[in-house]
Coordinates of C-alpha atoms in Angstrom, one line a residue:
Chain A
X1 CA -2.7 41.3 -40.5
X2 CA -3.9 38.7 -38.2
X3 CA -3.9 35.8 -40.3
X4 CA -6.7 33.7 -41.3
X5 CA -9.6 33.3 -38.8
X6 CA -12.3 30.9 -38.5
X7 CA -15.2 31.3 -36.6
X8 CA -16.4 29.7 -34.7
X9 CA -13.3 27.4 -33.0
X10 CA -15.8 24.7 -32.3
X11 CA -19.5 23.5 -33.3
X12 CA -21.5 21.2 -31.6
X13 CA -24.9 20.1 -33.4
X14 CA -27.4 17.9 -32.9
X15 CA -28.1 15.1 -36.0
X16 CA -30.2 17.0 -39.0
X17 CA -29.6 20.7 -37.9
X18 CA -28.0 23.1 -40.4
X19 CA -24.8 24.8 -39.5
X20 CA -22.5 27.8 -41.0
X21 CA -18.5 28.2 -40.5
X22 CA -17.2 31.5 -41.2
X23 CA -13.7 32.2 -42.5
X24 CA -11.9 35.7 -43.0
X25 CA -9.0 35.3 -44.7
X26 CA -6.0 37.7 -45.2
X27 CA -7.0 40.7 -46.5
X28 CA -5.0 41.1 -49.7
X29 CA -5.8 37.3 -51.1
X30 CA -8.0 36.5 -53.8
X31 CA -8.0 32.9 -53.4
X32 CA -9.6 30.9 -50.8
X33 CA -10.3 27.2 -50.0
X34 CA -11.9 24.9 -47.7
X35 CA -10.7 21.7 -46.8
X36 CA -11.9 19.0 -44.0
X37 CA -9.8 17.1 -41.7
X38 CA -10.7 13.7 -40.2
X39 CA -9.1 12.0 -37.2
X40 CA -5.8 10.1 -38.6
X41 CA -6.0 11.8 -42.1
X42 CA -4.6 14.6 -44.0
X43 CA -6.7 17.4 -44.8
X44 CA -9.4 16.5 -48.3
X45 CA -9.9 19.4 -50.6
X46 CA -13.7 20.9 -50.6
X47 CA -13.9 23.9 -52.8
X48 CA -11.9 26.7 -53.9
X49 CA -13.0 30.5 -54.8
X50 CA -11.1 33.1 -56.7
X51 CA -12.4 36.3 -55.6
X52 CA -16.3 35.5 -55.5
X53 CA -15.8 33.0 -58.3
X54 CA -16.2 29.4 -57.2
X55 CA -14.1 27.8 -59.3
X56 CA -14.1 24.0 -57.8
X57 CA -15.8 21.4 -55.9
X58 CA -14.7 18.6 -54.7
X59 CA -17.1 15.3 -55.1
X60 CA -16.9 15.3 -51.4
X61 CA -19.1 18.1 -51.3
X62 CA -22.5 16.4 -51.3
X63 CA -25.7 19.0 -52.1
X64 CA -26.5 19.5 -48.5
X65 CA -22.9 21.6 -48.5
X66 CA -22.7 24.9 -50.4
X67 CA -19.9 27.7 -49.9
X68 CA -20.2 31.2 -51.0
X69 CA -17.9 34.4 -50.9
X70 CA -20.0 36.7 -51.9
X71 CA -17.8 39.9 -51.7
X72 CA -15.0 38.3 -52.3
X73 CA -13.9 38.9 -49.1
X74 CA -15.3 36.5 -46.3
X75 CA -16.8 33.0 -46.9
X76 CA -19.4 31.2 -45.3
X77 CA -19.7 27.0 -45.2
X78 CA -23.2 26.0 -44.4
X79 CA -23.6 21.9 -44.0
X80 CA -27.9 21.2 -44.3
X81 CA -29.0 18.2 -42.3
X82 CA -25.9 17.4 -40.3
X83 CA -25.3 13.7 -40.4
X84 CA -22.6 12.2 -38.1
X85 CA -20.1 11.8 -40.4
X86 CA -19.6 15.1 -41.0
X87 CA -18.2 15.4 -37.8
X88 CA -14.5 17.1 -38.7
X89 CA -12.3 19.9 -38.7
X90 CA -13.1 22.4 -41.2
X91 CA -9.8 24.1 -42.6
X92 CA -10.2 27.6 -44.3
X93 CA -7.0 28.7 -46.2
X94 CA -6.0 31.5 -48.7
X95 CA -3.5 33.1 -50.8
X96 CA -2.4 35.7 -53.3
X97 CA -3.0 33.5 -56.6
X98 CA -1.1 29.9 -57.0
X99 CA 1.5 30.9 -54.0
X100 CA 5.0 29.6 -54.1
X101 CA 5.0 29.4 -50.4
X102 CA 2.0 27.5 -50.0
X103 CA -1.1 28.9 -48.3
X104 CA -2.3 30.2 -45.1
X105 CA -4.9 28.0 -43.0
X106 CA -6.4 29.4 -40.4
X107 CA -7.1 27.0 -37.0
X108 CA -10.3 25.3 -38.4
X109 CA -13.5 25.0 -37.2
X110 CA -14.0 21.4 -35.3
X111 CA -17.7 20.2 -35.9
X112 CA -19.1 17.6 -33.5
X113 CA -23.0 16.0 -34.5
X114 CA -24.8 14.0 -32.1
Chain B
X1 CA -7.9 6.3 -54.2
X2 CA -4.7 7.6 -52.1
X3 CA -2.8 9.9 -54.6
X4 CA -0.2 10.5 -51.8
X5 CA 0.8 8.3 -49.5
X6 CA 2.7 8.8 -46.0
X7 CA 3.5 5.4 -45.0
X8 CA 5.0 5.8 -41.5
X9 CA 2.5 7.0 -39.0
X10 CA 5.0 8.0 -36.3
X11 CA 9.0 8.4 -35.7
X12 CA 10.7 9.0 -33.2
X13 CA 14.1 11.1 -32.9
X14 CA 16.8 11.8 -30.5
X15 CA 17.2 15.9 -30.6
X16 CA 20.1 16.7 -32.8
X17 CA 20.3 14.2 -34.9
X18 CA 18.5 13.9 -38.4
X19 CA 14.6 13.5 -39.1
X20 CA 14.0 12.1 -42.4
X21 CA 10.3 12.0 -43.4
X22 CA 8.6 10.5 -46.6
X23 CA 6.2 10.5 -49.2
X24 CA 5.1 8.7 -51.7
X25 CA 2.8 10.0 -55.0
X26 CA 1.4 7.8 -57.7
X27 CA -0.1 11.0 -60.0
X28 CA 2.6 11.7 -62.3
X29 CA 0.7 15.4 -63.2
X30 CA 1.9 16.4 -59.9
X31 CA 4.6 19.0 -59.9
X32 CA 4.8 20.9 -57.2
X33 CA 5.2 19.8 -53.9
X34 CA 4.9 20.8 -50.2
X35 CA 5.5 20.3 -46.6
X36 CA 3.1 21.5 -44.0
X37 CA 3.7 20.9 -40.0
X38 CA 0.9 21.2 -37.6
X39 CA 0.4 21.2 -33.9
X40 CA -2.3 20.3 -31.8
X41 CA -5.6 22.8 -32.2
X42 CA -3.8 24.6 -34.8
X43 CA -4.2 24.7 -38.8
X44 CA -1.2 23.3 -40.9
X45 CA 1.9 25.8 -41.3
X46 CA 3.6 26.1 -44.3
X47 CA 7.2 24.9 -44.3
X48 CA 8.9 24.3 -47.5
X49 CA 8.0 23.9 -50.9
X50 CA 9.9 22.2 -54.4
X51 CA 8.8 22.8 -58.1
X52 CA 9.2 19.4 -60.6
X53 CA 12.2 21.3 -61.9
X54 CA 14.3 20.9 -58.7
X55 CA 15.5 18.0 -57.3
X56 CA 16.7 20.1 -53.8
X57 CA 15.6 23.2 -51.6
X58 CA 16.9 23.8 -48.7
X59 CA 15.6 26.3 -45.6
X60 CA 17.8 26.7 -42.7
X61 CA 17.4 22.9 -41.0
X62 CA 15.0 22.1 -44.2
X63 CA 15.7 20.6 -47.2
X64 CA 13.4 18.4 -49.6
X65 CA 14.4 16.4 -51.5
X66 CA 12.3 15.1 -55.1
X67 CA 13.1 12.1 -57.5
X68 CA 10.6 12.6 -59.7
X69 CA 11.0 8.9 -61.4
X70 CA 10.7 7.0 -57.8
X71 CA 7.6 9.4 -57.9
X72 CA 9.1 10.2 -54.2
X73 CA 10.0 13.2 -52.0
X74 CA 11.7 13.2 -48.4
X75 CA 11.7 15.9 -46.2
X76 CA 15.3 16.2 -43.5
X77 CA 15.2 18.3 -40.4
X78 CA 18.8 18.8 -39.4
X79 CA 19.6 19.4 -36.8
X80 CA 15.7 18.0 -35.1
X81 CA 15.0 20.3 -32.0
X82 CA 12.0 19.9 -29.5
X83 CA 10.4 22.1 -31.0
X84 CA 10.2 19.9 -33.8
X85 CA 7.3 17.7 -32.9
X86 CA 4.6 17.9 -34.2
X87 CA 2.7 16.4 -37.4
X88 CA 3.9 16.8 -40.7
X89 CA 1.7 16.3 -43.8
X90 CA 3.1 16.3 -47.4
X91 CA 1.0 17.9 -50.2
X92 CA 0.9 17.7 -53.9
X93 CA -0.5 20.2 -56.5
X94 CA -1.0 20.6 -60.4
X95 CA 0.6 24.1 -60.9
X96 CA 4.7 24.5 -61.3
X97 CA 4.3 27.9 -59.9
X98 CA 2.7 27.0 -56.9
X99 CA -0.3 25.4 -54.8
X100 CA -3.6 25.3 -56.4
X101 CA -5.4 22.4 -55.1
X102 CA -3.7 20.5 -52.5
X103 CA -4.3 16.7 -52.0
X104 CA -2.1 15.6 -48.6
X105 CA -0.8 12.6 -47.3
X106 CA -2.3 11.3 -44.1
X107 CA 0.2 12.9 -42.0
X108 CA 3.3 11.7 -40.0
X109 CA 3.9 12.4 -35.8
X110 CA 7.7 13.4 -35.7
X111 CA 8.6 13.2 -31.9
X112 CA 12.1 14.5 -30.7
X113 CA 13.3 12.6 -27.8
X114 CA 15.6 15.4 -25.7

């Protein structure tokens, strides 16, 4: 078990180009969430999966953001049309349902648009 | 809309003596409660967790601490170590069993002074 990974560790993009973050997260959890990070803040709460199910979205995440975990295994993060202030850290946690000891993030993905 | 609130950016500690870190909430259907610490260029780390039910849980040098009327929870590293630094983020969750959706503070730089 290797923890959760995120791929890739950083992004750079130029203004209106589409990216996609991947996340793996440990193998036996059925729940997994993605969070973004700004400079001087704590992580915001994106969206949230329960196997393949996504159960919730955040208000943050406008329509040019979609998630999917379509095997409920890996997820994918794809931002359409970059605009500046999406410029972040992208966290990708999970767990084994509503976990007692928290959950595992993995070391984000750190998106730069220009 | 800040739902929980860290209201010291920074602190700074001699090593061995106590850190004392707050946090503030102001949704009342909070009840369970975390504390994550994070380095530089790595995700947030799970360190210790209380349910609305307890007001203490201790971990080795950890304990939280929760008064639910002040809305209020404090996190005490005893004795603080170098090893220490880093930032620590508060998080709050619907969910007496555990985390579901997180919403964190913004996060406060403990430094230990050897």
């Amino acid at each position: 078990d290797t923890g959760v990974s995120q791929n890739p560790r950083h992004k750079i993009t130029k203004r209106g180009q589409n990216v996609t973050f991947r996340c793996d997260p440990i193998s036996e959890h059925n729940r997994l969430y993605w969070y973004r990070q700004t400079l001087g803040q704590g992580p915001e709460f994106l969206t949230y999966f329960q196997n393949e199910a996504q159960l919730e979205k955040s208000r943050l995440l406008s329509d040019r953001f979609s998630a999917e975990r379509p095997k409920g295994s890996f997820s994918t993060l794809e931002i359409q049309r970059t605009e500046q202030g999406d410029s972040a850290m992208y966290l990708c946690a999970s767990s084994l349902g509503q976990a007692s000891g928290g959950y595992t993030f993995g070391s984000g993905t750190r998106l730069t648009v220009v | 809309d800040q739902q929980v609130k860290q209201n010291s950016p920074s602190l700074s500690v001699q090593e061995g003596r106590i850190s004392i870190l707050n946090c503030d909430y102001t949704n009342s259907m909070f009840d369970y409660f975390l504390w994550y610490k994070k380095y530089p260029a790595e995700g947030p780390t799970f360190l210790i967790s209380i349910s609305s039910i307890k007001d203490k849980n201790e971990d080795g040098r950890f304990t939280v601490f929760l008064n639910k009327s002040a809305k209020h929870l404090s996190l005490h590293i005893v004795p603080s170590q170098p090893g220490d630094s880093a930032v620590y983020f508060c998080a709050a969750s619907r969910g007496i069993q555990g985390a579901q959706k997180l919403v964190f503070g913004q996060g406060t730089r403990l430094t230990i002074n050897p």
